[in-house]
Every structure is written in C-alpha cells, then in structure tokens.
Amino acid sequence: MPLRTCGYSQEEDKLICLVYMQISQDPITGAYQTSDQFWSRVVETYENEKNANWSERSRRSIQARVQTIEKATKKLHACIRQCENRRPSGASNDDIFNQAKVMLMEDPKYKSGWKFDHVWNIIKNFEKFQDQDTHARQVRNPCGIGYTSSESENPTPDSAAQASPGLSSFSLNLDDSEDVTDGTSSQRPIGVKKSKLKRKCDDQTSIVINTLEEGNKRLLEQLEKTTAQREHHLEIQSRNYALKELKE
C-alpha cells in the first residue's frame, strides 16, 4: 500500500494552476491533444519547474488536485454571483467576496470553507474555473470580476522573495490571471480562444469563397469559348448549305 503524501503547499498549488493554465491555453496544440497527452504535458512541465525539495506527486494526484481547485472555484463563482445579485447598498467587492465565502460554507461539501485564497487571483478569470453564468457575464463585460482576497490584495516584495526557485520561469503576479507561454507571461483577454476560432473560421470561409469564385470564373470563360465555337460551326454549316443551294 503506497504511503500517503503530505498535503499540497501554497507554492505547489500556484505552480500547478499556472502549468494547467499554460497547457490549456497553448494555441498550437491545445485543441489537438487528447486527454492523456494533455495531462502528460501538465505533469512533465510541473516536474521540470518544481522545487527539488518538494514531495513527489503522481499524475493521478496532480489531476485530482486540479479538479479539487476547479470545483471549489466554480462553486465560489456561483456564490459571488448570487451575492452580487442581491448586493446591499454600499457593499464593496471585498464585502461581496467575503459574503460569498460564508455562503460557500452552507454547502455540505464545503463546510470547512474556501481554502484557495492563495491562488484566487491567478485563476479567478480563467474560463475553465468559472461556472457558465459567470463566464457568460464576463464575455459581456470583459472587465471581469474584480474581487481580491485580503491575503493577496497587496503583495509585498517579501512575497516575491518567498517564491521558490522552481517557479522562476512563471510569473506569480497575483493581481491578474495570466497566460504563461515559453517562460514569459502576457495577459490573455477573456474569450481569446473563441476569437482565434472565429478568425480561423473566417479565414477558411474566405478560402472557400475565393475558390468558388475562381471556379465560377473559369466555368464562365469555358462557356463563352464553347458558345463562340458553336456559333462559328453553325455559321460554317449555314454557308455550306447556301453554296449547295446555289449549285443546285
């Protein structure tokens, strides 16, 4: 029976979330990889970037941790939306966020409360970690949700120094959700996948239209050529018939 490993540290959670987001948003292979290939890349990237002193984590363990964070985050987004809909006069974003965390504890599955303040500002705008209604609202309002936890609202220089060396190739800017590619970070707007898909469809449509137009143009030219040849042939036949009549 395998030994039970210790719980995940905050730094491990941050790296796992960043790696998961990076692989999910890869514009080159993101849409063409199987589930097995996806998780293999997640585990491989995590192993390459983690601190050597961290505990060994199996693929199953990492996958389960991501799913745990994902489910809790979706549930919190739903609570935030409910609190926002009944927002009392004068309530700030922090008030709404704290009310949502209290509401989350009413769910029997989350009696112990929200446990992921340390990654909230990394994943709060990540599409896959949002419930459908929250994502739909963000598409209509690209500014997204502005809630920040009291723990990470104002990161200090010390917090950056505490990041372990294994996180050096990732940005841990907790003020924004970021897309991490090739060790550099650049903010990815909401709905970027849909925009890329739309551009791809538009390009393919343009290619089809151009092909059809070119084909129609060639067909028209061929018809005109055939018509001219037929008229010329009829003209010759008519001339020959007239000569035959004259001879007779």
GROMACS .gro file of C-alpha atoms in nm, residues 57-194:
model
  138
   57ARG     CA    1   0.345   1.387  -0.693
   58SER     CA    2   0.190   1.127  -0.920
   59ARG     CA    3  -0.013   1.215  -1.226
   60ARG     CA    4  -0.327   1.098  -1.051
   61SER     CA    5  -0.253   1.318  -0.750
   62ILE     CA    6  -0.190   1.630  -0.963
   63GLN     CA    7  -0.503   1.568  -1.169
   64ALA     CA    8  -0.712   1.526  -0.853
   65ARG     CA    9  -0.569   1.846  -0.704
   66VAL     CA   10  -0.656   2.049  -1.014
   67GLN     CA   11  -1.009   1.909  -1.014
   68THR     CA   12  -1.049   1.991  -0.645
   69ILE     CA   13  -0.944   2.353  -0.702
   70GLU     CA   14  -1.160   2.376  -1.014
   71LYS     CA   15  -1.477   2.252  -0.842
   72ALA     CA   16  -1.430   2.480  -0.542
   73THR     CA   17  -1.360   2.781  -0.764
   74LYS     CA   18  -1.669   2.722  -0.978
   75LYS     CA   19  -1.879   2.695  -0.664
   76LEU     CA   20  -1.733   3.018  -0.525
   77HIS     CA   21  -1.803   3.199  -0.854
   78ALA     CA   22  -2.167   3.089  -0.827
   79CYS     CA   23  -2.183   3.221  -0.470
   80ILE     CA   24  -2.029   3.552  -0.578
   81ARG     CA   25  -2.289   3.586  -0.849
   82GLN     CA   26  -2.572   3.524  -0.602
   83CYS     CA   27  -2.433   3.775  -0.355
   84GLU     CA   28  -2.383   4.030  -0.630
   85ASN     CA   29  -2.742   3.991  -0.749
   86ARG     CA   30  -2.867   4.082  -0.403
   87ARG     CA   31  -2.585   4.328  -0.329
   88PRO     CA   32  -2.685   4.558  -0.042
   89SER     CA   33  -2.636   4.929  -0.087
   90GLY     CA   34  -2.278   5.037  -0.025
   91ALA     CA   35  -2.130   4.685  -0.029
   92SER     CA   36  -1.779   4.672  -0.178
   93ASN     CA   37  -1.626   4.398  -0.388
   94ASP     CA   38  -1.442   4.271  -0.082
   95ASP     CA   39  -1.773   4.258   0.108
   96ILE     CA   40  -1.929   4.055  -0.172
   97PHE     CA   41  -1.628   3.823  -0.183
   98ASN     CA   42  -1.640   3.761   0.192
   99GLN     CA   43  -2.016   3.705   0.183
  100ALA     CA   44  -1.965   3.452  -0.096
  101LYS     CA   45  -1.712   3.260   0.114
  102VAL     CA   46  -1.962   3.246   0.401
  103MET     CA   47  -2.232   3.126   0.161
  104LEU     CA   48  -1.996   2.857   0.029
  105MET     CA   49  -1.976   2.707   0.377
  106GLU     CA   50  -2.351   2.642   0.365
  107ASP     CA   51  -2.280   2.371   0.107
  108PRO     CA   52  -2.227   2.039   0.289
  109LYS     CA   53  -1.929   1.967   0.062
  110TYR     CA   54  -1.754   2.289   0.169
  111LYS     CA   55  -1.829   2.310   0.540
  112SER     CA   56  -1.460   2.376   0.607
  113GLY     CA   57  -1.478   2.685   0.388
  114TRP     CA   58  -1.284   2.827   0.095
  115LYS     CA   59  -0.920   2.712   0.107
  116PHE     CA   60  -0.767   2.864  -0.205
  117ASP     CA   61  -0.717   3.235  -0.138
  118HIS     CA   62  -0.351   3.186  -0.233
  119VAL     CA   63  -0.441   3.105  -0.596
  120TRP     CA   64  -0.763   3.305  -0.636
  121ASN     CA   65  -0.603   3.597  -0.818
  122ILE     CA   66  -0.430   3.355  -1.056
  123ILE     CA   67  -0.740   3.156  -1.154
  124LYS     CA   68  -1.036   3.387  -1.091
  125ASN     CA   69  -1.067   3.489  -1.458
  126PHE     CA   70  -0.967   3.151  -1.603
  127GLU     CA   71  -1.257   3.029  -1.818
  128LYS     CA   72  -1.236   2.661  -1.718
  129PHE     CA   73  -1.260   2.751  -1.348
  130GLN     CA   74  -1.580   2.954  -1.386
  131ASP     CA   75  -1.941   2.843  -1.381
  132GLN     CA   76  -2.128   2.901  -1.707
  133ASP     CA   77  -2.327   3.204  -1.589
  134THR     CA   78  -2.017   3.379  -1.459
  135HIS     CA   79  -1.830   3.318  -1.785
  136ALA     CA   80  -2.125   3.445  -1.990
  137ARG     CA   81  -2.131   3.761  -1.780
  138GLN     CA   82  -1.758   3.817  -1.829
  139VAL     CA   83  -1.794   3.777  -2.206
  140ARG     CA   84  -2.050   4.057  -2.198
  141ASN     CA   85  -1.829   4.257  -1.960
  142PRO     CA   86  -1.459   4.193  -2.043
  143CYS     CA   87  -1.353   4.375  -1.725
  144GLY     CA   88  -1.444   4.055  -1.539
  145ILE     CA   89  -1.467   4.007  -1.166
  146GLY     CA   90  -1.264   4.243  -0.956
  147TYR     CA   91  -1.275   4.055  -0.630
  148THR     CA   92  -0.946   4.006  -0.450
  149SER     CA   93  -0.881   3.828  -0.124
  150SER     CA   94  -0.748   4.010   0.178
  151GLU     CA   95  -0.445   3.780   0.184
  152SER     CA   96  -0.315   3.874  -0.159
  153GLU     CA   97  -0.469   4.212  -0.244
  154ASN     CA   98  -0.141   4.397  -0.192
  155PRO     CA   99   0.151   4.161  -0.247
  156THR     CA  100   0.470   4.276  -0.082
  157PRO     CA  101   0.826   4.242  -0.211
  158ASP     CA  102   0.876   3.973   0.053
  159SER     CA  103   0.611   3.756  -0.110
  160ALA     CA  104   0.808   3.755  -0.435
  161ALA     CA  105   1.123   3.661  -0.246
  162GLN     CA  106   0.940   3.370  -0.085
  163ALA     CA  107   0.855   3.215  -0.422
  164SER     CA  108   1.064   2.904  -0.463
  165PRO     CA  109   1.332   2.880  -0.735
  166GLY     CA  110   1.127   2.621  -0.920
  167LEU     CA  111   0.877   2.896  -1.012
  168SER     CA  112   1.133   3.118  -1.182
  169SER     CA  113   1.002   3.066  -1.534
  170PHE     CA  114   0.647   3.161  -1.436
  171SER     CA  115   0.508   3.498  -1.334
  172LEU     CA  116   0.332   3.493  -0.997
  173ASN     CA  117   0.167   3.832  -1.034
  174LEU     CA  118  -0.139   3.772  -0.820
  175ASP     CA  119  -0.319   4.083  -0.940
  176ASP     CA  120  -0.418   3.934  -1.275
  177SER     CA  121  -0.482   3.600  -1.436
  178GLU     CA  122  -0.208   3.546  -1.691
  179ASP     CA  123  -0.128   3.320  -1.981
  180VAL     CA  124   0.218   3.169  -1.947
  181THR     CA  125   0.399   3.064  -2.260
  182ASP     CA  126   0.766   2.978  -2.305
  183GLY     CA  127   0.856   3.115  -1.963
  184THR     CA  128   0.714   3.462  -2.027
  185SER     CA  129   0.379   3.599  -1.924
  186SER     CA  130   0.134   3.809  -2.119
  187GLN     CA  131  -0.217   3.891  -2.018
  188ARG     CA  132  -0.471   3.691  -2.216
  189PRO     CA  133  -0.811   3.859  -2.264
  190ILE     CA  134  -1.132   3.673  -2.192
  191GLY     CA  135  -1.263   3.477  -2.490
  192VAL     CA  136  -0.930   3.463  -2.673
  193LYS     CA  137  -0.995   3.102  -2.779
  194LYS     CA  138  -1.328   3.196  -2.931
   0.00000   0.00000   0.00000
